[in-house]
Short mmCIF file of C-alpha atoms in Angstrom, two decimals:
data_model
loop_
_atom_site.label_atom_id
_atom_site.label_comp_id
_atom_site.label_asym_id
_atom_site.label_seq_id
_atom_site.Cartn_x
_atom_site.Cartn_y
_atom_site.Cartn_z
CA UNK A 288 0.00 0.00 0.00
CA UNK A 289 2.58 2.31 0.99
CA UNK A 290 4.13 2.26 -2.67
CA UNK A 291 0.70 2.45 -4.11
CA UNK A 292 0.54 5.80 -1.69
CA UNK A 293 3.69 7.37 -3.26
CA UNK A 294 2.65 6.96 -6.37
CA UNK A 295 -0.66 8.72 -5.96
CA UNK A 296 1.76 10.68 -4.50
CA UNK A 297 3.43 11.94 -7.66
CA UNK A 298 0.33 11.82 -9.60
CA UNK A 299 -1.42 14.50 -7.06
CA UNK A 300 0.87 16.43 -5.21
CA UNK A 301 1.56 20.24 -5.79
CA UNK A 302 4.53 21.42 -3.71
CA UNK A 303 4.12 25.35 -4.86
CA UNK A 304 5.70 27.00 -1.76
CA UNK A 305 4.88 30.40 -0.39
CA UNK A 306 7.66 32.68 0.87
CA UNK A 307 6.62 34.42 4.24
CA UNK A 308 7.80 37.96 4.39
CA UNK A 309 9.00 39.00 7.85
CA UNK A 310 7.56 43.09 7.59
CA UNK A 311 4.23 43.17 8.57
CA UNK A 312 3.23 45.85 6.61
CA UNK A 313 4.45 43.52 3.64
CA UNK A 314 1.45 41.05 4.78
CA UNK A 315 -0.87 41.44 2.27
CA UNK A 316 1.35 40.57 -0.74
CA UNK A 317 3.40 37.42 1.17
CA UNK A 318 -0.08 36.08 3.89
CA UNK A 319 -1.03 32.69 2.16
CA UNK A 320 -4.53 32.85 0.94
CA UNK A 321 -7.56 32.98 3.38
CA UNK A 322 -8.92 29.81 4.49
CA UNK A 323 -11.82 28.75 6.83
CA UNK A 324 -12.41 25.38 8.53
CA UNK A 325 -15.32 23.97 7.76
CA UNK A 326 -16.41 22.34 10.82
CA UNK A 327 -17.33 25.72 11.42
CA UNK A 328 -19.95 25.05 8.73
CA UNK A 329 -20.82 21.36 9.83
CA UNK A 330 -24.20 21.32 9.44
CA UNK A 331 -24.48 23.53 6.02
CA UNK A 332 -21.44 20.96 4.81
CA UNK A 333 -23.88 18.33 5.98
CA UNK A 334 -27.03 19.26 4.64
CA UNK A 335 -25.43 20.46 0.64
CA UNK A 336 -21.31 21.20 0.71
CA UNK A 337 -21.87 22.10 -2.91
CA UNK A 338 -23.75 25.36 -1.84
CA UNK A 339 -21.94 25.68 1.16
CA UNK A 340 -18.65 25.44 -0.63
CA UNK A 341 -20.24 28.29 -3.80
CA UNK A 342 -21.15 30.84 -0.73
CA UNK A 343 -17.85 30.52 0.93
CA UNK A 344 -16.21 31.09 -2.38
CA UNK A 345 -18.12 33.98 -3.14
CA UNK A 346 -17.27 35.14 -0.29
CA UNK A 347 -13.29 35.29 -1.16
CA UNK A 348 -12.41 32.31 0.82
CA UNK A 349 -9.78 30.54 -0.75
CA UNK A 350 -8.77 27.58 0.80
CA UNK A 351 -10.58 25.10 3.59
CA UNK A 352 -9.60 23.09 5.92
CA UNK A 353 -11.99 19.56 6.03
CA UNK A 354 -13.32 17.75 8.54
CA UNK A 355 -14.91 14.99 9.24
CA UNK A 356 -13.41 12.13 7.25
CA UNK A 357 -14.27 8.73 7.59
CA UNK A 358 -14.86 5.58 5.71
CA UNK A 359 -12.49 7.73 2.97
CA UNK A 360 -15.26 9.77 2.28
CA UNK A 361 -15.70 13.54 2.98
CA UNK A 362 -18.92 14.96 3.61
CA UNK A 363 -20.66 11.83 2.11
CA UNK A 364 -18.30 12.08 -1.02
CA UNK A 365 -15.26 10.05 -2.26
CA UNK A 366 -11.90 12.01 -2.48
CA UNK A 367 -12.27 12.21 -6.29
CA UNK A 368 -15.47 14.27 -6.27
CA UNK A 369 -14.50 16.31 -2.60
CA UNK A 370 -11.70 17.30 -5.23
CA UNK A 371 -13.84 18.12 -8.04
CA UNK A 372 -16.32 20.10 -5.83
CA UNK A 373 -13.05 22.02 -4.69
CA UNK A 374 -11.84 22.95 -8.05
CA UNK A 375 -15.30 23.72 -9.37
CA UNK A 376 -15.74 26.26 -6.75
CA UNK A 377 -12.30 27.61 -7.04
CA UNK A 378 -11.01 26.45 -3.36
CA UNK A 379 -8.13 24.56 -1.98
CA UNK A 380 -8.38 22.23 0.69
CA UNK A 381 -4.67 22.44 2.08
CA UNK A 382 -5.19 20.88 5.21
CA UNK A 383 -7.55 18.15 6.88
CA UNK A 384 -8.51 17.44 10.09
CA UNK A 385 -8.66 13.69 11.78
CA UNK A 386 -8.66 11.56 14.70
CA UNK A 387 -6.89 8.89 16.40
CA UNK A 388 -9.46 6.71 15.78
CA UNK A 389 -8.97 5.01 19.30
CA UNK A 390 -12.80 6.18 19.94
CA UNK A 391 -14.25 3.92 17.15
CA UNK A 392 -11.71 1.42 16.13
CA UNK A 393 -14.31 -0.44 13.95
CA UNK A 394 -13.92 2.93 11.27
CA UNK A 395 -11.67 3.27 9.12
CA UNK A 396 -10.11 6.60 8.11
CA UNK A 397 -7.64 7.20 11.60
CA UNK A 398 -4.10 7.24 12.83
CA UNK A 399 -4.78 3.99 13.93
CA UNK A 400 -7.01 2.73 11.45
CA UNK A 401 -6.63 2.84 7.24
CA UNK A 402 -4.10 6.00 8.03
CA UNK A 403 -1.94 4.83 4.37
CA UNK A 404 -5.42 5.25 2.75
CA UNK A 405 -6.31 8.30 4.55
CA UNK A 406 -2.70 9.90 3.10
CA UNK A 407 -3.69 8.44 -0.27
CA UNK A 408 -7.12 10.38 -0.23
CA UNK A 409 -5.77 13.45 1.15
CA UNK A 410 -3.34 13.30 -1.69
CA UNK A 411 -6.43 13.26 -4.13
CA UNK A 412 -7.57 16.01 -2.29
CA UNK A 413 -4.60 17.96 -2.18
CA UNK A 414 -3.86 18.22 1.22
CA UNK A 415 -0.57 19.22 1.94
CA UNK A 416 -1.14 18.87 5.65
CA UNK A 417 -3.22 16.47 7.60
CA UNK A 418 -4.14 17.36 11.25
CA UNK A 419 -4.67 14.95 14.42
CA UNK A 420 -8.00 17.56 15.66
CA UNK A 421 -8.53 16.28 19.18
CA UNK A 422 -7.89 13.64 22.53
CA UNK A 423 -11.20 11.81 23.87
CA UNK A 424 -10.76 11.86 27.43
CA UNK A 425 -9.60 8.70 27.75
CA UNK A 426 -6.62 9.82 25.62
CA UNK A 427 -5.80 12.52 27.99
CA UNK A 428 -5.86 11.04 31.77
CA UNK A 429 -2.65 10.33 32.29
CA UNK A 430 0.98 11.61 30.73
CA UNK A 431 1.50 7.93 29.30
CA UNK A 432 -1.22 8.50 27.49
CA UNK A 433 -0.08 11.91 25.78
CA UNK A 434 3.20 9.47 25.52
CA UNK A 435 1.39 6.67 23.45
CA UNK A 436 -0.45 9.86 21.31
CA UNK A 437 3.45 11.27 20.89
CA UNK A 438 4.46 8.03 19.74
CA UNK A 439 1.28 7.51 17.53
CA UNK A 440 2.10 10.72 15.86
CA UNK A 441 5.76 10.08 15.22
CA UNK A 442 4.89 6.88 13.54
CA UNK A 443 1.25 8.18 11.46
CA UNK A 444 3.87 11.45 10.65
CA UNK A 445 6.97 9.24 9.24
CA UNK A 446 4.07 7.67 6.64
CA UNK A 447 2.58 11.32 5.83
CA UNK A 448 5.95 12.63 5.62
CA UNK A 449 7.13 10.24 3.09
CA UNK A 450 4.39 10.77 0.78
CA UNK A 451 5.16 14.35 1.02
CA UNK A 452 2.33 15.64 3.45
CA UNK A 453 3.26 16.97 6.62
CA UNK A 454 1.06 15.68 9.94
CA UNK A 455 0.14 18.33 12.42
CA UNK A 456 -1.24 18.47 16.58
CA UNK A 457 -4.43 21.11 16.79
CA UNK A 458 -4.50 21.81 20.57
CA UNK A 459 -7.43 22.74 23.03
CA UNK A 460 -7.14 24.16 26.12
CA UNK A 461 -6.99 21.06 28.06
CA UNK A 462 -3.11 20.26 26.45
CA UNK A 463 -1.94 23.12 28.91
CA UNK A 464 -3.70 22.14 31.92
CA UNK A 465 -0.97 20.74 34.65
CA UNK A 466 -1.31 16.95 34.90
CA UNK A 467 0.79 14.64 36.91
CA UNK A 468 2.87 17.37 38.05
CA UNK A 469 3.63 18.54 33.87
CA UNK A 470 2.03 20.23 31.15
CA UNK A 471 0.85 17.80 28.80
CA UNK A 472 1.33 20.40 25.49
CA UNK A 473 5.40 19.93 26.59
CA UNK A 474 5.08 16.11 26.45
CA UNK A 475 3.57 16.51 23.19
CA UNK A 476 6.33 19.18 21.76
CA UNK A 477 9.26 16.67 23.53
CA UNK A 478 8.30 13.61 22.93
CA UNK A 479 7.48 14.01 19.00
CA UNK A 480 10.30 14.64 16.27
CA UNK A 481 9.78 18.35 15.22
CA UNK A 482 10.53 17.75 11.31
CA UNK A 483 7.83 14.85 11.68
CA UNK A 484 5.39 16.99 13.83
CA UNK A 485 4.37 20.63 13.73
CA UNK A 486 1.69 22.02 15.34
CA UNK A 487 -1.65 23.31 14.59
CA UNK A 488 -2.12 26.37 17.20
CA UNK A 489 -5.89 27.29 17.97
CA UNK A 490 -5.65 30.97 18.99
CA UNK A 491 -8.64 30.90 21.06
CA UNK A 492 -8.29 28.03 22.93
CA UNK A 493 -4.14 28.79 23.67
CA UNK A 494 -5.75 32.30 24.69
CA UNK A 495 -8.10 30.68 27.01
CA UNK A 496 -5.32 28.56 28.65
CA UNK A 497 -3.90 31.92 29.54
CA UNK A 498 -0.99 30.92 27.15
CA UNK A 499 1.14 33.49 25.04
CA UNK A 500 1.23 31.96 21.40
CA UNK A 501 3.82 34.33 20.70
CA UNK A 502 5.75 32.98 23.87
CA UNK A 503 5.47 29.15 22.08
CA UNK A 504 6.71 30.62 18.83
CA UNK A 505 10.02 31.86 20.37
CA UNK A 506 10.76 28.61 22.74
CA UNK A 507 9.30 26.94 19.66
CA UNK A 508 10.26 28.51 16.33
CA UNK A 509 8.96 27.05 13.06
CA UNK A 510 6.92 23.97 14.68
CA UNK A 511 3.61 26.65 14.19
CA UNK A 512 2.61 26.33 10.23
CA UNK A 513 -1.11 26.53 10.51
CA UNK A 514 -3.29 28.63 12.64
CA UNK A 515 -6.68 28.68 14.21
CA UNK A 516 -8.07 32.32 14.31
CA UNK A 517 -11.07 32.21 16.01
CA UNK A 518 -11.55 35.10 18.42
CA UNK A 519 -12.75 35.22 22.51
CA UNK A 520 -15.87 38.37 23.24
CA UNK A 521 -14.99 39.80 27.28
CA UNK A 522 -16.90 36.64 28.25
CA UNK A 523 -14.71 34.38 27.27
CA UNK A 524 -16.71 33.15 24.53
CA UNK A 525 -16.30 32.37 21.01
CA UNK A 526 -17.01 35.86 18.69
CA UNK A 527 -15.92 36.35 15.16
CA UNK A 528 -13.21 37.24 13.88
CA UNK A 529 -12.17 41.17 15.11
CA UNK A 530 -14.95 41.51 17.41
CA UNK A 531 -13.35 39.99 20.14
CA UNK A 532 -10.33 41.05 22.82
CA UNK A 533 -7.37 38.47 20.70
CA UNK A 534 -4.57 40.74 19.26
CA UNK A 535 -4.31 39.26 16.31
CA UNK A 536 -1.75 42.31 15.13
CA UNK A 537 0.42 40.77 17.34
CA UNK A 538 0.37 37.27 16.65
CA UNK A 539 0.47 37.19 12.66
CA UNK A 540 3.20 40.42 13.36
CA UNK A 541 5.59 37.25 14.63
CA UNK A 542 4.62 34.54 12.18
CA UNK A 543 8.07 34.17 10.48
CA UNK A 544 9.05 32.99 13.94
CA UNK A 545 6.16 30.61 14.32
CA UNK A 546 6.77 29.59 10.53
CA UNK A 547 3.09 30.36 9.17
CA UNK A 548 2.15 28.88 6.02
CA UNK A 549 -1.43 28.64 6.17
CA UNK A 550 -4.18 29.95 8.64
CA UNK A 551 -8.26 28.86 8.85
CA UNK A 552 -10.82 31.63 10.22
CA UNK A 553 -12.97 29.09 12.63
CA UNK A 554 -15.61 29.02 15.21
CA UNK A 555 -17.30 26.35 16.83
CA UNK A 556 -20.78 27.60 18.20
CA UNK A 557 -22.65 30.77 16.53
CA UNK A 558 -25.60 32.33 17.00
CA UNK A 559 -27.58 33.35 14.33
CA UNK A 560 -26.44 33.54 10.50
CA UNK A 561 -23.47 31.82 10.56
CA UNK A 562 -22.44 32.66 6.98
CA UNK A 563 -23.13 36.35 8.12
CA UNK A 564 -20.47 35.25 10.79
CA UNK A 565 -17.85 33.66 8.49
CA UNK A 566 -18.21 36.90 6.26
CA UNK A 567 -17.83 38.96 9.13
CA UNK A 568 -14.48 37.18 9.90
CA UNK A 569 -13.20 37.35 6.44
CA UNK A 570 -13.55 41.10 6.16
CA UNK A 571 -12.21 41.97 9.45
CA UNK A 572 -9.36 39.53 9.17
CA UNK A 573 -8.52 40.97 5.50
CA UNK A 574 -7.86 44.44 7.71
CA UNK A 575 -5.89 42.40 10.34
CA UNK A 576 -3.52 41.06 7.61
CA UNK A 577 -3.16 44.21 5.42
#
């Protein structure tokens, strides 16, 4: 399989890079394109991802970042026609998010489970990164477990990385919380090989940890290529993007140390509209970035 994977490899793979500039005031000619995650759309994806995928087009979204995946389909499709859908509409999907699969071993799709197929759809795709999204709380009990998740990464990452796709950790809030006497985010930065591993950092939920991202990015530089921007109202809660109290100035100001290559506007409860939200976000962020 894993020759079958390289080869599919070859056949889909687009390895275009995108220089970062380090001025900030040079943003808006070296930022990589404006994406969105579409869990924050789950239930639009759900009910018709071809409209879904038209209004967040129209909307100058560029690229997405899936989730979801299971059974190699996305969003009830096969990789071929997820693709197809993409390019129809004009997107990218650069990055994908999925689980360890230790919460349903009967499904394929996991790190644990059909992970060489998963690479070989994500390839079809045209992922360039693939994303382990979250820990079940039986994953996250003890710091052997974050150890067996470390190791479980290293070994999924080695297979991604060899077909040319680089495997990523998004984070909660709960990585940062003290266990056993150690912060479980450290085990996860230690313990995995940082050419093998980068991270996915979710701005509101590091924010909520009362962690400094831009602290991580200097004890951490270049493990950082994707970001969550998803922005915190005064009560803590999730807002779109540039309503909130996040200084996002800040944080995209030091992405050359973080090593930025793509971010995703996201948001995981809304009231309301929420494609009035998600345009909301892209047109403040667009002033954020300029």
């Amino acid at each position: 399989m894993k020759n079958h994977t390289r080869r599919s490899f070859i056949k889909y793979s687009a390895l275009a890079g995108v220089g970062l500039m380090v001025i900030p005031s040079c943003l808006s000619q070296a930022a990589p394109a404006t994406g969105i995650q579409l869990y924050t759309l789950r239930d639009r994806m759900a009910e018709d991802p071809a409209a879904t995928l038209g209004r967040i087009a129209a909307m100058g979204y560029k690229e997405v970042e899936s989730a979801g995946y299971g059974e190699r389909q996305y969003y009830g499709l096969s990789a071929k026609e997820f693709r197809k859908l993409l390019d129809d509409n004009g997107l990218k999907a650069v990055s994908g998010h999925y689980l360890s699969g230790k919460q349903a071993p009967e499904k394929q799709g996991s790190l644990t489970n059909g992970w060489e197929q998963a690479v070989e759809d994500a390839l079809e795709v045209g992922q360039k990164f693939m994303v382990c999204a979250y820990l079940f709380d039986f994953e996250r009990e003890t710091l052997d477990a974050y150890k067996e998740t470390a190791a479980l990464l290293n070994k999924c990452g080695e297979i991604a990385k060899e077909n040319g796709i680089q495997l990523c950790y998004h984070n909660h809030a709960f990585e940062f919380e003290t266990l056993q006497g150690e912060v479980p985010y450290d085990i996860l930065l230690s313990e995995t090989d940082k050419e093998l591993i980068k991270m996915e950092l979710d701005l509101y939920w590091t924010r909520k940890a009362g962690v400094d991202p831009i602290q991580l990015f200097k004890e951490n530089e270049g493990r950082f290529p994707l970001f969550h921007v998803k922005d915190m109202n005064e009560a803590g809660e999730f807002t779109a993007v540039g309503t909130g109290v996040i200084d996002f100035d800040q944080i995209f100001a030091n992405r050359d140390k973080a090593g930025l290559k793509h971010f995703f506007v996201e948001q995981d409860r809304i009231e309301g509209d929420p494609f009035e939200n998600v345009k909301t976000s892209y047109n403040n962020l667009q002033e954020i970035i300029a």
